[in-house]
Each structure stands twice: as C-alpha cells, then as structure tokens.
GROMACS .gro file of C-alpha atoms in nm:
model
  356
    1UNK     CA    1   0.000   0.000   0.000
    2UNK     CA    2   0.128   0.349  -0.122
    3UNK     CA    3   0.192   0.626   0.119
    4UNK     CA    4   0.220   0.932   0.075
    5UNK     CA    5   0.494   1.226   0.117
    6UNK     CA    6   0.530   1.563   0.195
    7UNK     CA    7   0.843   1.663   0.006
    8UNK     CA    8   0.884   1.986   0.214
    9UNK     CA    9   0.994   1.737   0.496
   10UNK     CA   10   1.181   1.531   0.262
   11UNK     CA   11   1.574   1.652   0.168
   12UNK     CA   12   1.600   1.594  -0.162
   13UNK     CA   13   1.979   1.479  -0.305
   14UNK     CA   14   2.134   1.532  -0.607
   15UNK     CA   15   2.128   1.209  -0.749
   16UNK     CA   16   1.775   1.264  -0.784
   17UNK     CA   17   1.807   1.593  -1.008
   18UNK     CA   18   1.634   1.472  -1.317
   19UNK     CA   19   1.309   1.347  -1.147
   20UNK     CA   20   1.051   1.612  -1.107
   21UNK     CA   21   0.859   1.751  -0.775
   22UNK     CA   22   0.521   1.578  -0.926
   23UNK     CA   23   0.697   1.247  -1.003
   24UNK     CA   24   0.734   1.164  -0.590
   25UNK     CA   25   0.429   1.107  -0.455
   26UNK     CA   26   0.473   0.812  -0.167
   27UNK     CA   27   0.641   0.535  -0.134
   28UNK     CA   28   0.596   0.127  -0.079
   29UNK     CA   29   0.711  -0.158   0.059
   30UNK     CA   30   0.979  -0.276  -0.124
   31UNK     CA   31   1.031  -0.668  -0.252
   32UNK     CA   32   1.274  -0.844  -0.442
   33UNK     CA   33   1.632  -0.685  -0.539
   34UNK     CA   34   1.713  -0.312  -0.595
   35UNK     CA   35   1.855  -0.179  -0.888
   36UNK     CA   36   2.090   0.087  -1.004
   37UNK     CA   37   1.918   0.402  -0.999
   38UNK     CA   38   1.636   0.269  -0.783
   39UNK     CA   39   1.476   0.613  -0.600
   40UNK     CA   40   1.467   0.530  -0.178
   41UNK     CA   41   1.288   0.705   0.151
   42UNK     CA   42   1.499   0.636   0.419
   43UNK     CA   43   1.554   0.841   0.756
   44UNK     CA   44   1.883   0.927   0.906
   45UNK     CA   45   1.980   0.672   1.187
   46UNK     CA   46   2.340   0.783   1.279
   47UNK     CA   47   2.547   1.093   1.121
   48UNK     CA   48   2.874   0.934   1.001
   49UNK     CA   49   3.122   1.071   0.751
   50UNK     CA   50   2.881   1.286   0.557
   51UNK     CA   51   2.715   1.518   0.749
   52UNK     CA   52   2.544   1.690   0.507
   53UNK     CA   53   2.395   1.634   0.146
   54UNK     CA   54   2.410   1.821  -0.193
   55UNK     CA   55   2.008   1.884  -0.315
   56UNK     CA   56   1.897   1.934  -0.647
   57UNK     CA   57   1.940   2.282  -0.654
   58UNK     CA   58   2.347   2.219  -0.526
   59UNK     CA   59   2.274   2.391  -0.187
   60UNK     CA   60   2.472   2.162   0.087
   61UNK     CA   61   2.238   2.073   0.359
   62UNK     CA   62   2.341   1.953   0.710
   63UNK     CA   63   2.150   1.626   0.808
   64UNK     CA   64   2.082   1.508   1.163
   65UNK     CA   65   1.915   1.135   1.312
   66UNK     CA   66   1.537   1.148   1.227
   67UNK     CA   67   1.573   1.376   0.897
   68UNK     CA   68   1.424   1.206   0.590
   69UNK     CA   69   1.612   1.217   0.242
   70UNK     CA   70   1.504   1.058  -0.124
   71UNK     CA   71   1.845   0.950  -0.306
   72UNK     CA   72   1.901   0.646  -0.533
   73UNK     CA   73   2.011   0.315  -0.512
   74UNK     CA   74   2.371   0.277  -0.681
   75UNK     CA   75   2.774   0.177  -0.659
   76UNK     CA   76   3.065   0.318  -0.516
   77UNK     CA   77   3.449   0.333  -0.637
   78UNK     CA   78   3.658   0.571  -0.450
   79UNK     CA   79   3.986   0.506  -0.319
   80UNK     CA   80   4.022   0.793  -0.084
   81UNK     CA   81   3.679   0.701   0.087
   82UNK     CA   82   3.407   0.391   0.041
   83UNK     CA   83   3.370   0.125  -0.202
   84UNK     CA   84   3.040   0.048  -0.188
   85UNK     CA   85   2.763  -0.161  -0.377
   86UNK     CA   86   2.374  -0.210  -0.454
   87UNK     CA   87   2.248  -0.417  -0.163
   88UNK     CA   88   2.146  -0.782  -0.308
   89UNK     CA   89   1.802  -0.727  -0.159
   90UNK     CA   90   1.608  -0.416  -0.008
   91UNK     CA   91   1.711  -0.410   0.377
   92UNK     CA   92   1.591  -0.271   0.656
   93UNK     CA   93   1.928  -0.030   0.640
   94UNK     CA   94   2.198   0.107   0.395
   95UNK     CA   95   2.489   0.313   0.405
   96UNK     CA   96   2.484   0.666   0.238
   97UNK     CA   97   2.777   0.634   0.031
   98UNK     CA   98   2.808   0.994  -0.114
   99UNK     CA   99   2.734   1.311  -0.048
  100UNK     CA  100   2.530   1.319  -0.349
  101UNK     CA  101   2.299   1.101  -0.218
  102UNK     CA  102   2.407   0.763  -0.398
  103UNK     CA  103   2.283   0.452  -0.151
  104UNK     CA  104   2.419   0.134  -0.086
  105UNK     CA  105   2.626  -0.094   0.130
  106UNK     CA  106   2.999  -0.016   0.248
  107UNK     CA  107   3.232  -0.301   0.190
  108UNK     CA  108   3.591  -0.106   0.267
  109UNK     CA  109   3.723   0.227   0.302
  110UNK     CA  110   4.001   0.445   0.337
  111UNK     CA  111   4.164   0.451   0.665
  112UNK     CA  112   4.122   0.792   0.709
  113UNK     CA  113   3.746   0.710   0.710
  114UNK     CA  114   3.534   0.721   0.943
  115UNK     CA  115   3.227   0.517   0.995
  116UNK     CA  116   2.921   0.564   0.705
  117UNK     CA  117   2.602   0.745   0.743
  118UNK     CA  118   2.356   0.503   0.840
  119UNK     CA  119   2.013   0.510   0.700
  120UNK     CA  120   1.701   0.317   0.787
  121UNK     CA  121   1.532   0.242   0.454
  122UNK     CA  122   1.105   0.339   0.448
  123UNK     CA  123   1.028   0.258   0.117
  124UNK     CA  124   1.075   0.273  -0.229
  125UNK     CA  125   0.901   0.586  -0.394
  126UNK     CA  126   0.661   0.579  -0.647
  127UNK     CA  127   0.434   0.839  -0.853
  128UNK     CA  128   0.028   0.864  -0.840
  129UNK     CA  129  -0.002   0.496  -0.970
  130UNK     CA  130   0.196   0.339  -0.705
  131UNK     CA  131   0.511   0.267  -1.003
  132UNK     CA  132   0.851   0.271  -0.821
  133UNK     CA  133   1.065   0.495  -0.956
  134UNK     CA  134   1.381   0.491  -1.152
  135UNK     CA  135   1.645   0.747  -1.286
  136UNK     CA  136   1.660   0.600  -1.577
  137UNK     CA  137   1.317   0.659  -1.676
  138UNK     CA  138   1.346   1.011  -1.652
  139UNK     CA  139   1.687   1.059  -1.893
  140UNK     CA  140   1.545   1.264  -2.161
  141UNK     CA  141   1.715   1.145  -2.477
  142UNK     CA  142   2.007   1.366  -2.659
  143UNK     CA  143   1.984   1.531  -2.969
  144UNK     CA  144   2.135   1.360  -3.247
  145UNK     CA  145   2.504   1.543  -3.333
  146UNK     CA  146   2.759   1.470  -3.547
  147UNK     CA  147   3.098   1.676  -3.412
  148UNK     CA  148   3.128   1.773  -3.051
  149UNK     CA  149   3.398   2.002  -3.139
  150UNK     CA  150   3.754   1.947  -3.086
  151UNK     CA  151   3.737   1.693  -2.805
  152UNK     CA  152   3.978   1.714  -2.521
  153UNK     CA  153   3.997   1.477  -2.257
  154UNK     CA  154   4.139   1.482  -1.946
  155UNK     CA  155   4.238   1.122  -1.728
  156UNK     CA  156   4.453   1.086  -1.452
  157UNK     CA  157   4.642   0.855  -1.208
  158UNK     CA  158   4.412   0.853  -0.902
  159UNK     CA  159   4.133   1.021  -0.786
  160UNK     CA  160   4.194   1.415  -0.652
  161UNK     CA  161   4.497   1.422  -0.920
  162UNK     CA  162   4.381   1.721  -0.999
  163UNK     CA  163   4.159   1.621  -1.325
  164UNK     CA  164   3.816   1.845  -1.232
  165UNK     CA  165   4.041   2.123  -1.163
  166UNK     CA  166   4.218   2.103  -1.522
  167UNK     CA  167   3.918   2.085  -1.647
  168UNK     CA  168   3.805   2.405  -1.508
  169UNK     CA  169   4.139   2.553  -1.592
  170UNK     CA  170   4.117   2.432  -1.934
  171UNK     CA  171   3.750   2.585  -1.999
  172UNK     CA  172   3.856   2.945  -1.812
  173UNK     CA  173   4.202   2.967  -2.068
  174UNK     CA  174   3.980   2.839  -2.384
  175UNK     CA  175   3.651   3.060  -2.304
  176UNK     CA  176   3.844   3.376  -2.227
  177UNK     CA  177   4.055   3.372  -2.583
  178UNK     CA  178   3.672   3.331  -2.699
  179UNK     CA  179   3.612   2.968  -2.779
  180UNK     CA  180   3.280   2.841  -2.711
  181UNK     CA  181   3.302   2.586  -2.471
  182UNK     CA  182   3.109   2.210  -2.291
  183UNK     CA  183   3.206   2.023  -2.086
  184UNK     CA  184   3.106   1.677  -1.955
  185UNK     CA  185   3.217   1.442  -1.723
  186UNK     CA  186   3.137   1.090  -1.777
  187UNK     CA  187   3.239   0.874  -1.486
  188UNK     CA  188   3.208   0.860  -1.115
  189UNK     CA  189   2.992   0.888  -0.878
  190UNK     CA  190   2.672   1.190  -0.827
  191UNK     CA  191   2.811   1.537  -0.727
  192UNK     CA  192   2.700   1.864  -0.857
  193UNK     CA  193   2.991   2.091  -0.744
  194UNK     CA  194   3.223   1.961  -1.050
  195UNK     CA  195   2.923   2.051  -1.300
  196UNK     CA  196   2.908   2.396  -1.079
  197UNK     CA  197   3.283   2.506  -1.073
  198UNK     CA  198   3.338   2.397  -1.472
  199UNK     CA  199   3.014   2.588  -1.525
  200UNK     CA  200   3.190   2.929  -1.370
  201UNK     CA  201   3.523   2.862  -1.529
  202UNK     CA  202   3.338   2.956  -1.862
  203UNK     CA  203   3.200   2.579  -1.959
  204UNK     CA  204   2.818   2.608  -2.076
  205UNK     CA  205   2.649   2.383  -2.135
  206UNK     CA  206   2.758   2.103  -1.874
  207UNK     CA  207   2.651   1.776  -1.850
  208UNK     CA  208   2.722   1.445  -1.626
  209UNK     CA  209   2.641   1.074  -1.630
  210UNK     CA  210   2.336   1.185  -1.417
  211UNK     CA  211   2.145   1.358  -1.670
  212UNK     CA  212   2.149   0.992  -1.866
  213UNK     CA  213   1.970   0.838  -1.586
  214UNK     CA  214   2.260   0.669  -1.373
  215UNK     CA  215   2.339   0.832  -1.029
  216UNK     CA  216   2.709   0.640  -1.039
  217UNK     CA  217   2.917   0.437  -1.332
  218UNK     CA  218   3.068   0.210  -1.118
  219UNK     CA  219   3.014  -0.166  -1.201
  220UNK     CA  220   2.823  -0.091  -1.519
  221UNK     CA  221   2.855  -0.305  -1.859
  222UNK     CA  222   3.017  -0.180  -2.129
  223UNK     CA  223   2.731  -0.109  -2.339
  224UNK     CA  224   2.566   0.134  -2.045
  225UNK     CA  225   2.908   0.312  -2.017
  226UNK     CA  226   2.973   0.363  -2.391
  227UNK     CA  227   2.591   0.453  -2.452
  228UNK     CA  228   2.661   0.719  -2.205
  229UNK     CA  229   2.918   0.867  -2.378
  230UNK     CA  230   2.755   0.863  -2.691
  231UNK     CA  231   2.470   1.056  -2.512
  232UNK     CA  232   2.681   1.348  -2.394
  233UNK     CA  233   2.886   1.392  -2.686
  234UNK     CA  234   2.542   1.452  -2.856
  235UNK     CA  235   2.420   1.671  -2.610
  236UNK     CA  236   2.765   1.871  -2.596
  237UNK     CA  237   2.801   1.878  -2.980
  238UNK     CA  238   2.376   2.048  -3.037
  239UNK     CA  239   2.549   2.388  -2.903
  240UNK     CA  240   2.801   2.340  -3.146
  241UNK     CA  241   3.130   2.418  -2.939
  242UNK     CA  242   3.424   2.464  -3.069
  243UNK     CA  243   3.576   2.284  -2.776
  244UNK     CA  244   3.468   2.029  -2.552
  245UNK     CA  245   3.641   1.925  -2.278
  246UNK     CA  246   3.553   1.537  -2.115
  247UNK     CA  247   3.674   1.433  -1.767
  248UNK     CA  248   3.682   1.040  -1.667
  249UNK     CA  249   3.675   0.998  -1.320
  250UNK     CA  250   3.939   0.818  -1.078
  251UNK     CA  251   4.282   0.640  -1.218
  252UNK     CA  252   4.380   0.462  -1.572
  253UNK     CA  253   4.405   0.143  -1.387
  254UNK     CA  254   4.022   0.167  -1.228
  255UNK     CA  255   3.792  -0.070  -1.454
  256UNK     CA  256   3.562   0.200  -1.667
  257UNK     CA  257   3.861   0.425  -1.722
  258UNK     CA  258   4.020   0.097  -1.840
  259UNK     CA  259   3.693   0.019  -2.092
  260UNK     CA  260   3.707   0.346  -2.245
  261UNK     CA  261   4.044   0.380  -2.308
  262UNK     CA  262   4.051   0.081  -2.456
  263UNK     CA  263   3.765   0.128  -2.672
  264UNK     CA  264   3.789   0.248  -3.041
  265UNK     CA  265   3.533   0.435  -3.109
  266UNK     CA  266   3.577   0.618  -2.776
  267UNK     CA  267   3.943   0.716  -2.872
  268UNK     CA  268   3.829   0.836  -3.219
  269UNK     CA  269   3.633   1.058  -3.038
  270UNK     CA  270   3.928   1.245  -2.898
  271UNK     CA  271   4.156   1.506  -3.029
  272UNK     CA  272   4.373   1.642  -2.728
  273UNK     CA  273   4.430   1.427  -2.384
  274UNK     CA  274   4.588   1.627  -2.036
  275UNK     CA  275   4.757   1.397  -1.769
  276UNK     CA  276   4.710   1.466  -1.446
  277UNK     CA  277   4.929   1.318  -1.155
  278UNK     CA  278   4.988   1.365  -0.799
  279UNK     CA  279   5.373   1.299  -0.840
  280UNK     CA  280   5.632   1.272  -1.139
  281UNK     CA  281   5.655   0.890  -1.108
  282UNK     CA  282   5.288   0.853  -1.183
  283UNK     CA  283   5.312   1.140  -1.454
  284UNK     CA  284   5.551   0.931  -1.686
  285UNK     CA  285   5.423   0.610  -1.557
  286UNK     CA  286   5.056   0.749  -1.734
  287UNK     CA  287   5.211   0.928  -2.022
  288UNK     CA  288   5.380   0.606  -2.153
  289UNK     CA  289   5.131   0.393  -2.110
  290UNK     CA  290   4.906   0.601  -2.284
  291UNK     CA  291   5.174   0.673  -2.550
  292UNK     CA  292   5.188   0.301  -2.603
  293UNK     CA  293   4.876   0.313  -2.703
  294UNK     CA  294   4.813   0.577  -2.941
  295UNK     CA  295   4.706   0.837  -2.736
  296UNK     CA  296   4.760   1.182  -2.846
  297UNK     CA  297   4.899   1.307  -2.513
  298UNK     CA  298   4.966   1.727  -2.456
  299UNK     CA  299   5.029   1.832  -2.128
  300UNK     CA  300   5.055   1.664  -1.784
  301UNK     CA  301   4.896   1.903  -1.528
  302UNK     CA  302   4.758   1.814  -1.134
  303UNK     CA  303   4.869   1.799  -0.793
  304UNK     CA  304   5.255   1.722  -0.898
  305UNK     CA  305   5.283   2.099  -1.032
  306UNK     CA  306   5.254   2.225  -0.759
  307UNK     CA  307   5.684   2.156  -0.689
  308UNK     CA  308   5.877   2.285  -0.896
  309UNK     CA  309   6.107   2.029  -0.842
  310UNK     CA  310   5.858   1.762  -0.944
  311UNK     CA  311   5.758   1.956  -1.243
  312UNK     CA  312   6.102   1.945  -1.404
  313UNK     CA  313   6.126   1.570  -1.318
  314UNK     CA  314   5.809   1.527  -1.518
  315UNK     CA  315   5.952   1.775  -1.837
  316UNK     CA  316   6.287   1.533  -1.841
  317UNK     CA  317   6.187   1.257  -1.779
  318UNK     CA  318   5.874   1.199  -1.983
  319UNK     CA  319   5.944   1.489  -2.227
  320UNK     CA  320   5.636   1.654  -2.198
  321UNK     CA  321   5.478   1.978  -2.116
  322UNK     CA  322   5.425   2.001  -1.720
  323UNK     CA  323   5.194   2.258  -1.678
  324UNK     CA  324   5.047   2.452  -1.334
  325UNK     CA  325   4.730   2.648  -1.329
  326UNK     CA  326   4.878   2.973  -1.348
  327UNK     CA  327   5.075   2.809  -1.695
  328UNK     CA  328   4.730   2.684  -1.817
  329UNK     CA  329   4.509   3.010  -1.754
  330UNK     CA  330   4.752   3.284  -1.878
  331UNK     CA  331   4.801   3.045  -2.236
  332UNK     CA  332   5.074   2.788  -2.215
  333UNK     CA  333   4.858   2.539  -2.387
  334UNK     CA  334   5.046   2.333  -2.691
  335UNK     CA  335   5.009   2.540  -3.003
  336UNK     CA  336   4.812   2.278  -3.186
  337UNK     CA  337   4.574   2.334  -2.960
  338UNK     CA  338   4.387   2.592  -3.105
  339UNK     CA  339   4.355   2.602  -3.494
  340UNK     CA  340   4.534   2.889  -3.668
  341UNK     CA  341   4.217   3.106  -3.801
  342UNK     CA  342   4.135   3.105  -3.449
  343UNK     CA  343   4.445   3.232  -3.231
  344UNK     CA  344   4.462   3.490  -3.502
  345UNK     CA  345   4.133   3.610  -3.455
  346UNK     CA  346   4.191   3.626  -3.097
  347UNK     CA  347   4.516   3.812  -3.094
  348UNK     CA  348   4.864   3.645  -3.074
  349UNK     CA  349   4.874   3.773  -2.711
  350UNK     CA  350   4.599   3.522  -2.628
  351UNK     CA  351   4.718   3.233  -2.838
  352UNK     CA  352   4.786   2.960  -2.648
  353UNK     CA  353   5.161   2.789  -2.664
  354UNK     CA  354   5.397   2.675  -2.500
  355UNK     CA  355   5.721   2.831  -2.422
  356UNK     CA  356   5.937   2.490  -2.510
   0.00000   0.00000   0.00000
C-alpha cells in the first residue's frame, strides 16, 4: 500500500536531479532486489562521515538522526573514501555512500574514514499509480550530433589528481581567448559541485552521467558506459562548441577508465588528452602507457605541479609539457591546440603555446 509524502519534509539529493517535484508522490514496501538508480525514503539513523547532502538545486544541507532524504540506489568506487555496492536485496538499512545522495552498502574504506552514514530504509518511492521509480526513466534522450567540437579529454592517475580542476582551468584559458566551450564528465559517482565550478570557469552547457539516468558508473557493462558517452557527446556537440572538454573519473588502472580507453570508437572521439598526476613517477608512468597506445597526449597538469622540483622531473623525464594552473590560464597550452584562423582572430597575445 502506497503512502504518501510531503516533500517539504523530505531533503532531496542530487542524485535525484532529473526526477521532477510531481513524479514523488509516496512510497511502498519494497520486494525483491534493488537496482541501479532505484529512488529510496529512508531516515537518518546515525550521522557518520557525511554530514550533510548536496540537493537538487546544489545547496549543501546539514542532516541530523530522524531527517528524511530521497536518493538512489547505486555503486561506489573511491579510493580515498568507500567502495560500496547495490544491496542484493532491499534491507531494513543502507549506508549513504556519497554526499550526493548515492545509496548502498559499504564493503571497505580508506583509513582515514570514518564510519558511514547510516540510513534506515522506508520505502521505495513511487508516482500517483503506485510505479517505483527509476532514474533511468526520466533521462530525456540527446539530440542527435555529429561533431562535438575538438574533443579534449582529461584522465589521470588517481582520484583528486587534480583532473576536475584542469578541467576548469582548461574551460577558463579556452573561453576567455573566446572559444565556445562544454564540458562533460562521464564517470564517477553523483556530485553537482564539478558541474558547478566547470560551469563558472566559462563551460556552458555542462553535462554528467546523471542527466542519462545513472546516479554512479561504477560496475556498469560496457554497453551502459559507452551509450553514455555517446549521449553526452550529442548533447555537448547540439550547441556546437568549438571545444569540448571530457573528464573520466578516478585512475587509468580503475575498470571504466580501463573500458574506455581501450575502446575504439571512444578514442576516435578524442583530439587532445591532459595527464594529471599527484607525483612525477605517476606522470611518466601514465604518459607512456598512454603513448603506447596511441594516445595523443599534450600536457601533464595536477597535484605534482605544484613543486617545482617535481615539475622538471616530469619535463625530463617523460618529455612533456608540465603545466600549473597559473601556466594553463595565462596560455601555455600546446600550439596545436587551437587552430590557426582562431588564435589569429583572438590576438597572438591570447594564443595559447607553449614556451618549449
């Protein structure tokens, strides 16, 4: 039997961006096994680790024992905090594995951690006709495209190697010589602040694996994960940018970073790729192995620029551009980078090169 909601009680977390107000009316008894993407009630039990969620509208909201939130059902990789999975059946409990508001059981964590968020689990919600919901349902489909632009991607060695913030970097040094600019990131897990801070370095439109319907990539097929880069490039390439600029989530070893670098039609996607490492082993470790394989490498950027000393390790030893933030927003980007008409119509001084 269906209840019924109020959703100004109800916290409302990112994950859950796509479904609209009308969509949740209750929520039921749940049965058999949940699925990715799978919309929950549950009530706070104990504050753990996150103490707060991200809503739909990216405010960050404290949470406390008793509050009620709606977030969805999904996996977990990330090796500075949880691993975490779909439970095999709907429990009485779950863990809240991201600030987002993705839901599911802990299995390990970082030792830094501390214990999970616990949630007691109320119901599965449903609209007017008692139908559990789904993100997936509510993924409005792209507009077919044919050219996103010139595509640059952006990988990295580990998780917080510095890849959102090259990202960002990238869009403020392209959108201020006066490129149009998307961006996009594909893989990971539900948060709105890395849609947010490429948004106000100049990136417009932005889109994430969320707006396809999945609230995490973690442990999907291949087919899901290369569907859902098919889907952004389309939506990134209606506005017709001249670039756009794609972040995968975590390290080259972690398994969807893995499928799409190995994949072909993913790599003819891609024009320009930036590195970024958290220290100049891992830079040339990355660079050749991506080398190896055919990837059209520029620039490694992150975390290890932030030494000089490191930086010039990186320049020698994997004889490559090493670039900081300040290098990347004031125009040492490779000179093949931007097409010729275009520096010139932006002026040499804002043509970006680099000073070899």
């Amino acid at each position: 039997m269906m209840r019924r909601i109020d959703l100004r009680q109800v916290k409302r977390t990112y994950t859950t961006h796509i479904v609209p107000d009308d969509a949740c009316i209750g929520y039921l008894a749940p049965s058999g096994s949940p699925r990715i993407g799978d919309l929950l009630l549950a009530e706070v039990v104990s504050v753990g680790k996150h103490v707060a969620i991200e809503t739909i509208n990216g405010f960050t909201l404290n949470i406390f024992p008793g509050d009620l939130i709606i977030g969805a059902f999904g996996n977990r990789y990330a090796t500075d905090q949880y691993e975490g999975y779909v439970p095999a059946h709907w429990t009485d409990q779950c863990d809240l594995l991201s600030i987002g508001g993705v839901c599911g059981e802990v299995c390990s964590m970082h030792s830094s951690m501390g214990a999970p968020t616990r949630l007691r689990v109320l119901g599965a919600l449903c609209d007017a006709s008692g139908v559990s919901l789904n993100l997936h349902s509510f993924a409005t489909p792209a507009p077919r495209a044919l050219q996103a632009g010139q595509v640059i991607l952006v990988v990295g060695t580990s998780m917080n190697s510095g890849k959102t913030t090259t990202v960002g970097t990238l869009a403020r040094a392209l959108s201020r010589a006066g490129m149009r600019v998307a961006a996009a990131k594909v893989t990971g897990t539900a948060a709105g602040k890395d849609g947010r801070f490429f948004r106000s370095c100049g990136a417009d439109p932005v889109f994430d694996f969320t707006h396809c319907g999945f609230p995490s990539t973690y442990m999907l097929n291949q087919d899901d994960l290369l569907a859902i880069c098919d889907d952004l490039f389309d939506r990134l390439a209606a506005i017709e940018p001249d670039y756009s600029i794609i972040e995968i989530a975590d390290g080259i070893f972690q398994r969807e970073t893995r499928m799409l670098l190995a994949s072909k039609a993913f790599r003819a996607r891609v024009d320009h790729v930036f590195f970024s490492a958290g220290d100049s082993l891992g830079a040339e470790c990355g660079v050749r192995r991506l080398r190896a394989d055919g990837w059209p490498i520029r620039a490694v950027t992150g975390l290890v620029t932030a030494s000089p000393l490191a930086l010039r390790e990186v320049e020698e030893e994997a004889g490559i551009p090493c670039l900081s933030i300040e290098r990347l927003v004031y125009g040492e980007i490779l000179l093949d980078l931007v097409d010729a008409p275009k520096a010139a119509a932006v002026g040499e001084s804002q043509a970006f090169r680099y000073a070899a």
